[in-house]
């Protein structure tokens, strides 16, 4: 199953959020459902049961962004778009080490 994410409308995969998502723990509790912890608060992500992925955090609810919790869940689902977005993150880290 592919989660119905309009990446363009949500501002794409934000690299800062993606970087923060790598430090989170995601426990799969159902099909596309994750309990994401390791941040300030624990959040619940549901990728599939509605027309859009959902997270109960403010970043997603109020700013309508693809939040770090959804990104953590998508990574664990092997979502190609999000996995690909790791590449610029690593090159950015390499540049940061050099400069
Ligand atoms: Zn969230």
PDB file of N, CA and C and ligand atoms in Angstrom:
ATOM      1  N   UNK A   1       0.836  -1.203   0.000  1.00  0.00           N
ATOM      2  CA  UNK A   1       0.000   0.000   0.000  1.00  0.00           C
ATOM      3  C   UNK A   1       0.873   1.258   0.000  1.00  0.00           C
ATOM      4  N   UNK A   2       0.428   2.246  -0.727  1.00  0.00           N
ATOM      5  CA  UNK A   2       1.186   3.497  -0.802  1.00  0.00           C
ATOM      6  C   UNK A   2       0.382   4.595  -0.105  1.00  0.00           C
ATOM      7  N   UNK A   3       0.993   5.263   0.881  1.00  0.00           N
ATOM      8  CA  UNK A   3       0.263   6.325   1.562  1.00  0.00           C
ATOM      9  C   UNK A   3      -0.025   7.491   0.625  1.00  0.00           C
ATOM     10  N   UNK A   4      -1.213   8.043   0.736  1.00  0.00           N
ATOM     11  CA  UNK A   4      -1.623   9.135  -0.142  1.00  0.00           C
ATOM     12  C   UNK A   4      -1.040  10.449   0.353  1.00  0.00           C
ATOM     13  N   UNK A   5       0.203  10.695  -0.050  1.00  0.00           N
ATOM     14  CA  UNK A   5       0.846  11.935   0.373  1.00  0.00           C
ATOM     15  C   UNK A   5       1.069  12.814  -0.836  1.00  0.00           C
ATOM     16  N   UNK A   6       0.587  14.032  -0.762  1.00  0.00           N
ATOM     17  CA  UNK A   6       0.905  15.009  -1.780  1.00  0.00           C
ATOM     18  C   UNK A   6       2.144  15.765  -1.298  1.00  0.00           C
ATOM     19  N   UNK A   7       3.317  15.212  -1.660  1.00  0.00           N
ATOM     20  CA  UNK A   7       4.574  15.785  -1.151  1.00  0.00           C
ATOM     21  C   UNK A   7       4.721  17.245  -1.572  1.00  0.00           C
ATOM     22  N   UNK A   8       4.317  17.548  -2.807  1.00  0.00           N
ATOM     23  CA  UNK A   8       4.464  18.913  -3.305  1.00  0.00           C
ATOM     24  C   UNK A   8       3.622  19.884  -2.473  1.00  0.00           C
ATOM     25  N   UNK A   9       2.375  19.504  -2.224  1.00  0.00           N
ATOM     26  CA  UNK A   9       1.487  20.387  -1.465  1.00  0.00           C
ATOM     27  C   UNK A   9       1.971  20.565  -0.030  1.00  0.00           C
ATOM     28  N   UNK A  10       2.620  19.534   0.513  1.00  0.00           N
ATOM     29  CA  UNK A  10       3.080  19.590   1.899  1.00  0.00           C
ATOM     30  C   UNK A  10       4.478  20.195   2.003  1.00  0.00           C
ATOM     31  N   UNK A  11       4.999  20.700   0.899  1.00  0.00           N
ATOM     32  CA  UNK A  11       6.302  21.355   0.940  1.00  0.00           C
ATOM     33  C   UNK A  11       7.472  20.399   0.771  1.00  0.00           C
ATOM     34  N   UNK A  12       7.202  19.180   0.290  1.00  0.00           N
ATOM     35  CA  UNK A  12       8.280  18.213   0.058  1.00  0.00           C
ATOM     36  C   UNK A  12       8.813  17.626   1.349  1.00  0.00           C
ATOM     37  N   UNK A  13       9.881  16.843   1.209  1.00  0.00           N
ATOM     38  CA  UNK A  13      10.515  16.262   2.389  1.00  0.00           C
ATOM     39  C   UNK A  13      11.484  17.298   2.949  1.00  0.00           C
ATOM     40  N   UNK A  14      11.177  17.792   4.122  1.00  0.00           N
ATOM     41  CA  UNK A  14      12.014  18.811   4.748  1.00  0.00           C
ATOM     42  C   UNK A  14      13.236  18.145   5.379  1.00  0.00           C
ATOM     43  N   UNK A  15      14.431  18.576   4.955  1.00  0.00           N
ATOM     44  CA  UNK A  15      15.650  17.876   5.389  1.00  0.00           C
ATOM     45  C   UNK A  15      15.902  18.014   6.886  1.00  0.00           C
ATOM     46  N   UNK A  16      15.543  19.141   7.479  1.00  0.00           N
ATOM     47  CA  UNK A  16      15.735  19.296   8.921  1.00  0.00           C
ATOM     48  C   UNK A  16      14.829  18.339   9.690  1.00  0.00           C
ATOM     49  N   UNK A  17      13.590  18.243   9.225  1.00  0.00           N
ATOM     50  CA  UNK A  17      12.665  17.297   9.874  1.00  0.00           C
ATOM     51  C   UNK A  17      13.136  15.862   9.658  1.00  0.00           C
ATOM     52  N   UNK A  18      13.628  15.583   8.463  1.00  0.00           N
ATOM     53  CA  UNK A  18      14.097  14.228   8.171  1.00  0.00           C
ATOM     54  C   UNK A  18      15.273  13.872   9.082  1.00  0.00           C
ATOM     55  N   UNK A  19      16.183  14.831   9.272  1.00  0.00           N
ATOM     56  CA  UNK A  19      17.335  14.592  10.141  1.00  0.00           C
ATOM     57  C   UNK A  19      16.877  14.296  11.571  1.00  0.00           C
ATOM     58  N   UNK A  20      15.903  15.078  12.050  1.00  0.00           N
ATOM     59  CA  UNK A  20      15.404  14.841  13.407  1.00  0.00           C
ATOM     60  C   UNK A  20      14.663  13.507  13.501  1.00  0.00           C
ATOM     61  N   UNK A  21      14.028  13.103  12.411  1.00  0.00           N
ATOM     62  CA  UNK A  21      13.254  11.854  12.449  1.00  0.00           C
ATOM     63  C   UNK A  21      14.168  10.646  12.651  1.00  0.00           C
ATOM     64  N   UNK A  22      15.444  10.792  12.271  1.00  0.00           N
ATOM     65  CA  UNK A  22      16.364   9.657  12.383  1.00  0.00           C
ATOM     66  C   UNK A  22      16.680   9.310  13.834  1.00  0.00           C
ATOM     67  N   UNK A  23      16.433  10.219  14.737  1.00  0.00           N
ATOM     68  CA  UNK A  23      16.737   9.955  16.148  1.00  0.00           C
ATOM     69  C   UNK A  23      15.520   9.396  16.887  1.00  0.00           C
ATOM     70  N   UNK A  24      14.395   9.250  16.188  1.00  0.00           N
ATOM     71  CA  UNK A  24      13.176   8.796  16.855  1.00  0.00           C
ATOM     72  C   UNK A  24      13.062   7.273  16.821  1.00  0.00           C
ATOM     73  N   UNK A  25      12.301   6.744  17.764  1.00  0.00           N
ATOM     74  CA  UNK A  25      11.986   5.320  17.768  1.00  0.00           C
ATOM     75  C   UNK A  25      10.579   5.150  17.212  1.00  0.00           C
ATOM     76  N   UNK A  26      10.419   4.199  16.323  1.00  0.00           N
ATOM     77  CA  UNK A  26       9.098   3.929  15.769  1.00  0.00           C
ATOM     78  C   UNK A  26       8.710   2.486  16.021  1.00  0.00           C
ATOM     79  N   UNK A  27       7.619   2.323  16.737  1.00  0.00           N
ATOM     80  CA  UNK A  27       7.135   0.966  17.000  1.00  0.00           C
ATOM     81  C   UNK A  27       5.897   0.719  16.147  1.00  0.00           C
ATOM     82  N   UNK A  28       5.983  -0.278  15.283  1.00  0.00           N
ATOM     83  CA  UNK A  28       4.856  -0.584  14.400  1.00  0.00           C
ATOM     84  C   UNK A  28       3.782  -1.288  15.209  1.00  0.00           C
ATOM     85  N   UNK A  29       2.590  -0.684  15.258  1.00  0.00           N
ATOM     86  CA  UNK A  29       1.524  -1.272  16.071  1.00  0.00           C
ATOM     87  C   UNK A  29       0.387  -1.795  15.200  1.00  0.00           C
ATOM     88  N   UNK A  30       0.460  -1.554  13.894  1.00  0.00           N
ATOM     89  CA  UNK A  30      -0.568  -2.041  12.970  1.00  0.00           C
ATOM     90  C   UNK A  30      -0.130  -1.700  11.566  1.00  0.00           C
ATOM     91  N   UNK A  31      -0.992  -1.967  10.587  1.00  0.00           N
ATOM     92  CA  UNK A  31      -0.657  -1.663   9.198  1.00  0.00           C
ATOM     93  C   UNK A  31      -0.523  -0.157   9.010  1.00  0.00           C
ATOM     94  N   UNK A  32       0.714   0.294   8.844  1.00  0.00           N
ATOM     95  CA  UNK A  32       0.945   1.722   8.654  1.00  0.00           C
ATOM     96  C   UNK A  32       0.734   2.550   9.907  1.00  0.00           C
ATOM     97  N   UNK A  33       0.599   1.872  11.047  1.00  0.00           N
ATOM     98  CA  UNK A  33       0.381   2.601  12.296  1.00  0.00           C
ATOM     99  C   UNK A  33       1.606   2.477  13.192  1.00  0.00           C
ATOM    100  N   UNK A  34       2.055   3.624  13.663  1.00  0.00           N
ATOM    101  CA  UNK A  34       3.284   3.659  14.456  1.00  0.00           C
ATOM    102  C   UNK A  34       3.114   4.488  15.715  1.00  0.00           C
ATOM    103  N   UNK A  35       3.739   4.008  16.761  1.00  0.00           N
ATOM    104  CA  UNK A  35       3.893   4.811  17.962  1.00  0.00           C
ATOM    105  C   UNK A  35       5.315   5.342  17.909  1.00  0.00           C
ATOM    106  N   UNK A  36       5.440   6.668  17.806  1.00  0.00           N
ATOM    107  CA  UNK A  36       6.752   7.275  17.623  1.00  0.00           C
ATOM    108  C   UNK A  36       7.167   7.958  18.917  1.00  0.00           C
ATOM    109  N   UNK A  37       8.290   7.517  19.457  1.00  0.00           N
ATOM    110  CA  UNK A  37       8.775   8.100  20.701  1.00  0.00           C
ATOM    111  C   UNK A  37      10.228   8.525  20.525  1.00  0.00           C
ATOM    112  N   UNK A  38      10.786   9.099  21.582  1.00  0.00           N
ATOM    113  CA  UNK A  38      12.164   9.565  21.508  1.00  0.00           C
ATOM    114  C   UNK A  38      12.246  11.070  21.356  1.00  0.00           C
ATOM    115  N   UNK A  39      11.118  11.702  21.055  1.00  0.00           N
ATOM    116  CA  UNK A  39      11.072  13.158  20.997  1.00  0.00           C
ATOM    117  C   UNK A  39      10.560  13.695  22.318  1.00  0.00           C
ATOM    118  N   UNK A  40      10.131  14.932  22.295  1.00  0.00           N
ATOM    119  CA  UNK A  40       9.621  15.559  23.516  1.00  0.00           C
ATOM    120  C   UNK A  40       8.344  14.861  23.992  1.00  0.00           C
ATOM    121  N   UNK A  41       7.499  14.495  23.031  1.00  0.00           N
ATOM    122  CA  UNK A  41       6.252  13.791  23.338  1.00  0.00           C
ATOM    123  C   UNK A  41       6.146  12.563  22.447  1.00  0.00           C
ATOM    124  N   UNK A  42       5.310  11.649  22.896  1.00  0.00           N
ATOM    125  CA  UNK A  42       5.035  10.473  22.085  1.00  0.00           C
ATOM    126  C   UNK A  42       3.891  10.797  21.125  1.00  0.00           C
ATOM    127  N   UNK A  43       4.003  10.345  19.883  1.00  0.00           N
ATOM    128  CA  UNK A  43       2.950  10.626  18.923  1.00  0.00           C
ATOM    129  C   UNK A  43       2.539   9.370  18.174  1.00  0.00           C
ATOM    130  N   UNK A  44       1.306   9.413  17.681  1.00  0.00           N
ATOM    131  CA  UNK A  44       0.750   8.288  16.934  1.00  0.00           C
ATOM    132  C   UNK A  44       0.588   8.683  15.478  1.00  0.00           C
ATOM    133  N   UNK A  45       1.094   7.828  14.612  1.00  0.00           N
ATOM    134  CA  UNK A  45       1.019   8.086  13.178  1.00  0.00           C
ATOM    135  C   UNK A  45       0.179   6.999  12.522  1.00  0.00           C
ATOM    136  N   UNK A  46      -0.672   7.434  11.620  1.00  0.00           N
ATOM    137  CA  UNK A  46      -1.501   6.503  10.857  1.00  0.00           C
ATOM    138  C   UNK A  46      -1.341   6.850   9.382  1.00  0.00           C
ATOM    139  N   UNK A  47      -0.686   5.983   8.648  1.00  0.00           N
ATOM    140  CA  UNK A  47      -0.356   6.310   7.254  1.00  0.00           C
ATOM    141  C   UNK A  47      -1.467   5.959   6.267  1.00  0.00           C
ATOM    142  N   UNK A  48      -2.325   5.009   6.614  1.00  0.00           N
ATOM    143  CA  UNK A  48      -3.171   4.441   5.571  1.00  0.00           C
ATOM    144  C   UNK A  48      -4.675   4.543   5.763  1.00  0.00           C
ATOM    145  N   UNK A  49      -5.177   4.688   6.967  1.00  0.00           N
ATOM    146  CA  UNK A  49      -6.616   4.489   7.116  1.00  0.00           C
ATOM    147  C   UNK A  49      -7.464   5.678   6.663  1.00  0.00           C
ATOM    148  N   UNK A  50      -6.844   6.829   6.491  1.00  0.00           N
ATOM    149  CA  UNK A  50      -7.602   7.956   5.950  1.00  0.00           C
ATOM    150  C   UNK A  50      -7.008   8.344   4.608  1.00  0.00           C
ATOM    151  N   UNK A  51      -7.592   9.310   3.955  1.00  0.00           N
ATOM    152  CA  UNK A  51      -7.086   9.695   2.639  1.00  0.00           C
ATOM    153  C   UNK A  51      -5.710  10.342   2.740  1.00  0.00           C
ATOM    154  N   UNK A  52      -5.379  10.874   3.923  1.00  0.00           N
ATOM    155  CA  UNK A  52      -4.057  11.457   4.108  1.00  0.00           C
ATOM    156  C   UNK A  52      -3.426  10.878   5.357  1.00  0.00           C
ATOM    157  N   UNK A  53      -2.101  10.708   5.357  1.00  0.00           N
ATOM    158  CA  UNK A  53      -1.431  10.261   6.587  1.00  0.00           C
ATOM    159  C   UNK A  53      -1.687  11.260   7.698  1.00  0.00           C
ATOM    160  N   UNK A  54      -1.765  10.741   8.893  1.00  0.00           N
ATOM    161  CA  UNK A  54      -2.064  11.612  10.024  1.00  0.00           C
ATOM    162  C   UNK A  54      -1.054  11.421  11.139  1.00  0.00           C
ATOM    163  N   UNK A  55      -0.806  12.518  11.842  1.00  0.00           N
ATOM    164  CA  UNK A  55      -0.043  12.464  13.078  1.00  0.00           C
ATOM    165  C   UNK A  55      -0.740  13.422  14.027  1.00  0.00           C
ATOM    166  N   UNK A  56      -0.658  13.144  15.310  1.00  0.00           N
ATOM    167  CA  UNK A  56      -1.373  14.004  16.264  1.00  0.00           C
ATOM    168  C   UNK A  56      -0.483  15.115  16.822  1.00  0.00           C
ATOM    169  N   UNK A  57       0.617  15.419  16.134  1.00  0.00           N
ATOM    170  CA  UNK A  57       1.469  16.512  16.633  1.00  0.00           C
ATOM    171  C   UNK A  57       1.072  17.847  16.002  1.00  0.00           C
ATOM    172  N   UNK A  58       1.474  18.925  16.624  1.00  0.00           N
ATOM    173  CA  UNK A  58       1.122  20.264  16.170  1.00  0.00           C
ATOM    174  C   UNK A  58       1.729  20.621  14.826  1.00  0.00           C
ATOM    175  N   UNK A  59       2.933  20.146  14.580  1.00  0.00           N
ATOM    176  CA  UNK A  59       3.608  20.453  13.321  1.00  0.00           C
ATOM    177  C   UNK A  59       2.759  19.975  12.144  1.00  0.00           C
ATOM    178  N   UNK A  60       2.192  18.781  12.299  1.00  0.00           N
ATOM    179  CA  UNK A  60       1.373  18.244  11.225  1.00  0.00           C
ATOM    180  C   UNK A  60      -0.028  18.864  11.229  1.00  0.00           C
ATOM    181  N   UNK A  61      -0.639  18.949  12.408  1.00  0.00           N
ATOM    182  CA  UNK A  61      -2.034  19.408  12.492  1.00  0.00           C
ATOM    183  C   UNK A  61      -2.174  20.874  12.130  1.00  0.00           C
ATOM    184  N   UNK A  62      -1.258  21.695  12.602  1.00  0.00           N
ATOM    185  CA  UNK A  62      -1.427  23.140  12.424  1.00  0.00           C
ATOM    186  C   UNK A  62      -0.663  23.670  11.231  1.00  0.00           C
ATOM    187  N   UNK A  63       0.527  23.147  10.990  1.00  0.00           N
ATOM    188  CA  UNK A  63       1.302  23.658   9.860  1.00  0.00           C
ATOM    189  C   UNK A  63       1.069  22.845   8.592  1.00  0.00           C
ATOM    190  N   UNK A  64       0.401  21.665   8.755  1.00  0.00           N
ATOM    191  CA  UNK A  64       0.107  20.785   7.617  1.00  0.00           C
ATOM    192  C   UNK A  64       1.373  20.360   6.892  1.00  0.00           C
ATOM    193  N   UNK A  65       2.433  20.162   7.652  1.00  0.00           N
ATOM    194  CA  UNK A  65       3.687  19.673   7.088  1.00  0.00           C
ATOM    195  C   UNK A  65       3.767  18.159   7.253  1.00  0.00           C
ATOM    196  N   UNK A  66       4.663  17.556   6.483  1.00  0.00           N
ATOM    197  CA  UNK A  66       5.005  16.156   6.728  1.00  0.00           C
ATOM    198  C   UNK A  66       5.984  16.177   7.895  1.00  0.00           C
ATOM    199  N   UNK A  67       5.499  15.846   9.075  1.00  0.00           N
ATOM    200  CA  UNK A  67       6.293  16.021  10.294  1.00  0.00           C
ATOM    201  C   UNK A  67       7.320  14.896  10.439  1.00  0.00           C
ATOM    202  N   UNK A  68       8.221  15.072  11.426  1.00  0.00           N
ATOM    203  CA  UNK A  68       9.286  14.079  11.613  1.00  0.00           C
ATOM    204  C   UNK A  68       8.729  12.716  12.009  1.00  0.00           C
ATOM    205  N   UNK A  69       7.565  12.702  12.633  1.00  0.00           N
ATOM    206  CA  UNK A  69       6.972  11.413  13.037  1.00  0.00           C
ATOM    207  C   UNK A  69       6.471  10.637  11.826  1.00  0.00           C
ATOM    208  N   UNK A  70       5.816  11.356  10.898  1.00  0.00           N
ATOM    209  CA  UNK A  70       5.365  10.710   9.667  1.00  0.00           C
ATOM    210  C   UNK A  70       6.575  10.247   8.861  1.00  0.00           C
ATOM    211  N   UNK A  71       7.622  11.085   8.844  1.00  0.00           N
ATOM    212  CA  UNK A  71       8.838  10.686   8.123  1.00  0.00           C
ATOM    213  C   UNK A  71       9.457   9.433   8.750  1.00  0.00           C
ATOM    214  N   UNK A  72       9.462   9.368  10.090  1.00  0.00           N
ATOM    215  CA  UNK A  72       9.999   8.183  10.774  1.00  0.00           C
ATOM    216  C   UNK A  72       9.194   6.944  10.388  1.00  0.00           C
ATOM    217  N   UNK A  73       7.876   7.095  10.290  1.00  0.00           N
ATOM    218  CA  UNK A  73       7.026   5.960   9.907  1.00  0.00           C
ATOM    219  C   UNK A  73       7.269   5.583   8.445  1.00  0.00           C
ATOM    220  N   UNK A  74       7.381   6.586   7.574  1.00  0.00           N
ATOM    221  CA  UNK A  74       7.603   6.312   6.149  1.00  0.00           C
ATOM    222  C   UNK A  74       8.940   5.613   5.921  1.00  0.00           C
ATOM    223  N   UNK A  75       9.963   6.009   6.687  1.00  0.00           N
ATOM    224  CA  UNK A  75      11.265   5.347   6.576  1.00  0.00           C
ATOM    225  C   UNK A  75      11.136   3.872   6.919  1.00  0.00           C
ATOM    226  N   UNK A  76      10.370   3.578   7.963  1.00  0.00           N
ATOM    227  CA  UNK A  76      10.205   2.189   8.395  1.00  0.00           C
ATOM    228  C   UNK A  76       9.342   1.388   7.436  1.00  0.00           C
ATOM    229  N   UNK A  77       8.563   2.093   6.621  1.00  0.00           N
ATOM    230  CA  UNK A  77       7.784   1.423   5.581  1.00  0.00           C
ATOM    231  C   UNK A  77       8.592   1.311   4.287  1.00  0.00           C
ATOM    232  N   UNK A  78       9.807   1.885   4.294  1.00  0.00           N
ATOM    233  CA  UNK A  78      10.643   1.836   3.097  1.00  0.00           C
ATOM    234  C   UNK A  78      10.141   2.724   1.975  1.00  0.00           C
ATOM    235  N   UNK A  79       9.471   3.814   2.300  1.00  0.00           N
ATOM    236  CA  UNK A  79       8.950   4.732   1.282  1.00  0.00           C
ATOM    237  C   UNK A  79      10.093   5.303   0.436  1.00  0.00           C
ATOM    238  N   UNK A  80      10.008   5.066  -0.871  1.00  0.00           N
ATOM    239  CA  UNK A  80      11.128   5.397  -1.755  1.00  0.00           C
ATOM    240  C   UNK A  80      11.459   6.880  -1.755  1.00  0.00           C
ATOM    241  N   UNK A  81      10.429   7.704  -1.774  1.00  0.00           N
ATOM    242  CA  UNK A  81      10.648   9.155  -1.817  1.00  0.00           C
ATOM    243  C   UNK A  81      11.453   9.625  -0.599  1.00  0.00           C
ATOM    244  N   UNK A  82      11.117   9.082   0.562  1.00  0.00           N
ATOM    245  CA  UNK A  82      11.779   9.512   1.790  1.00  0.00           C
ATOM    246  C   UNK A  82      13.185   8.906   1.891  1.00  0.00           C
ATOM    247  N   UNK A  83      13.322   7.640   1.466  1.00  0.00           N
ATOM    248  CA  UNK A  83      14.646   7.015   1.473  1.00  0.00           C
ATOM    249  C   UNK A  83      15.591   7.790   0.562  1.00  0.00           C
ATOM    250  N   UNK A  84      15.076   8.197  -0.623  1.00  0.00           N
ATOM    251  CA  UNK A  84      15.900   8.964  -1.565  1.00  0.00           C
ATOM    252  C   UNK A  84      16.332  10.298  -0.963  1.00  0.00           C
ATOM    253  N   UNK A  85      15.466  10.882  -0.151  1.00  0.00           N
ATOM    254  CA  UNK A  85      15.762  12.194   0.428  1.00  0.00           C
ATOM    255  C   UNK A  85      16.912  12.114   1.421  1.00  0.00           C
ATOM    256  N   UNK A  86      17.293  10.881   1.812  1.00  0.00           N
ATOM    257  CA  UNK A  86      18.429  10.740   2.727  1.00  0.00           C
ATOM    258  C   UNK A  86      19.733  11.128   2.032  1.00  0.00           C
ATOM    259  N   UNK A  87      19.808  10.954   0.712  1.00  0.00           N
ATOM    260  CA  UNK A  87      21.046  11.222  -0.019  1.00  0.00           C
ATOM    261  C   UNK A  87      21.508  12.676   0.149  1.00  0.00           C
ATOM    262  N   UNK A  88      20.656  13.674  -0.148  1.00  0.00           N
ATOM    263  CA  UNK A  88      21.106  15.054   0.076  1.00  0.00           C
ATOM    264  C   UNK A  88      21.427  15.342   1.541  1.00  0.00           C
ATOM    265  N   UNK A  89      20.760  14.611   2.436  1.00  0.00           N
ATOM    266  CA  UNK A  89      21.045  14.804   3.860  1.00  0.00           C
ATOM    267  C   UNK A  89      22.481  14.376   4.173  1.00  0.00           C
ATOM    268  N   UNK A  90      22.900  13.259   3.591  1.00  0.00           N
ATOM    269  CA  UNK A  90      24.259  12.771   3.839  1.00  0.00           C
ATOM    270  C   UNK A  90      25.289  13.687   3.183  1.00  0.00           C
ATOM    271  N   UNK A  91      24.995  14.182   1.954  1.00  0.00           N
ATOM    272  CA  UNK A  91      25.977  15.080   1.331  1.00  0.00           C
ATOM    273  C   UNK A  91      26.059  16.378   2.114  1.00  0.00           C
ATOM    274  N   UNK A  92      24.923  16.819   2.666  1.00  0.00           N
ATOM    275  CA  UNK A  92      24.952  18.035   3.481  1.00  0.00           C
ATOM    276  C   UNK A  92      25.829  17.812   4.711  1.00  0.00           C
ATOM    277  N   UNK A  93      25.716  16.633   5.321  1.00  0.00           N
ATOM    278  CA  UNK A  93      26.522  16.312   6.497  1.00  0.00           C
ATOM    279  C   UNK A  93      28.005  16.278   6.134  1.00  0.00           C
ATOM    280  N   UNK A  94      28.319  15.754   4.939  1.00  0.00           N
ATOM    281  CA  UNK A  94      29.707  15.680   4.491  1.00  0.00           C
ATOM    282  C   UNK A  94      30.272  17.088   4.293  1.00  0.00           C
ATOM    283  N   UNK A  95      29.465  17.974   3.705  1.00  0.00           N
ATOM    284  CA  UNK A  95      29.900  19.354   3.483  1.00  0.00           C
ATOM    285  C   UNK A  95      30.135  20.047   4.834  1.00  0.00           C
ATOM    286  N   UNK A  96      29.243  19.767   5.775  1.00  0.00           N
ATOM    287  CA  UNK A  96      29.356  20.398   7.097  1.00  0.00           C
ATOM    288  C   UNK A  96      30.635  19.965   7.794  1.00  0.00           C
ATOM    289  N   UNK A  97      31.078  18.722   7.556  1.00  0.00           N
ATOM    290  CA  UNK A  97      32.312  18.235   8.186  1.00  0.00           C
ATOM    291  C   UNK A  97      33.535  18.933   7.608  1.00  0.00           C
ATOM    292  N   UNK A  98      33.475  19.204   6.279  1.00  0.00           N
ATOM    293  CA  UNK A  98      34.634  19.784   5.598  1.00  0.00           C
ATOM    294  C   UNK A  98      34.789  21.262   5.961  1.00  0.00           C
ATOM    295  N   UNK A  99      33.658  21.965   6.018  1.00  0.00           N
ATOM    296  CA  UNK A  99      33.747  23.421   6.239  1.00  0.00           C
ATOM    297  C   UNK A  99      33.817  23.746   7.722  1.00  0.00           C
TER     298      UNK A  99
HETATM  299 ZN1  LIG B   1       4.034  14.427  13.979  1.00  0.00          ZN
END
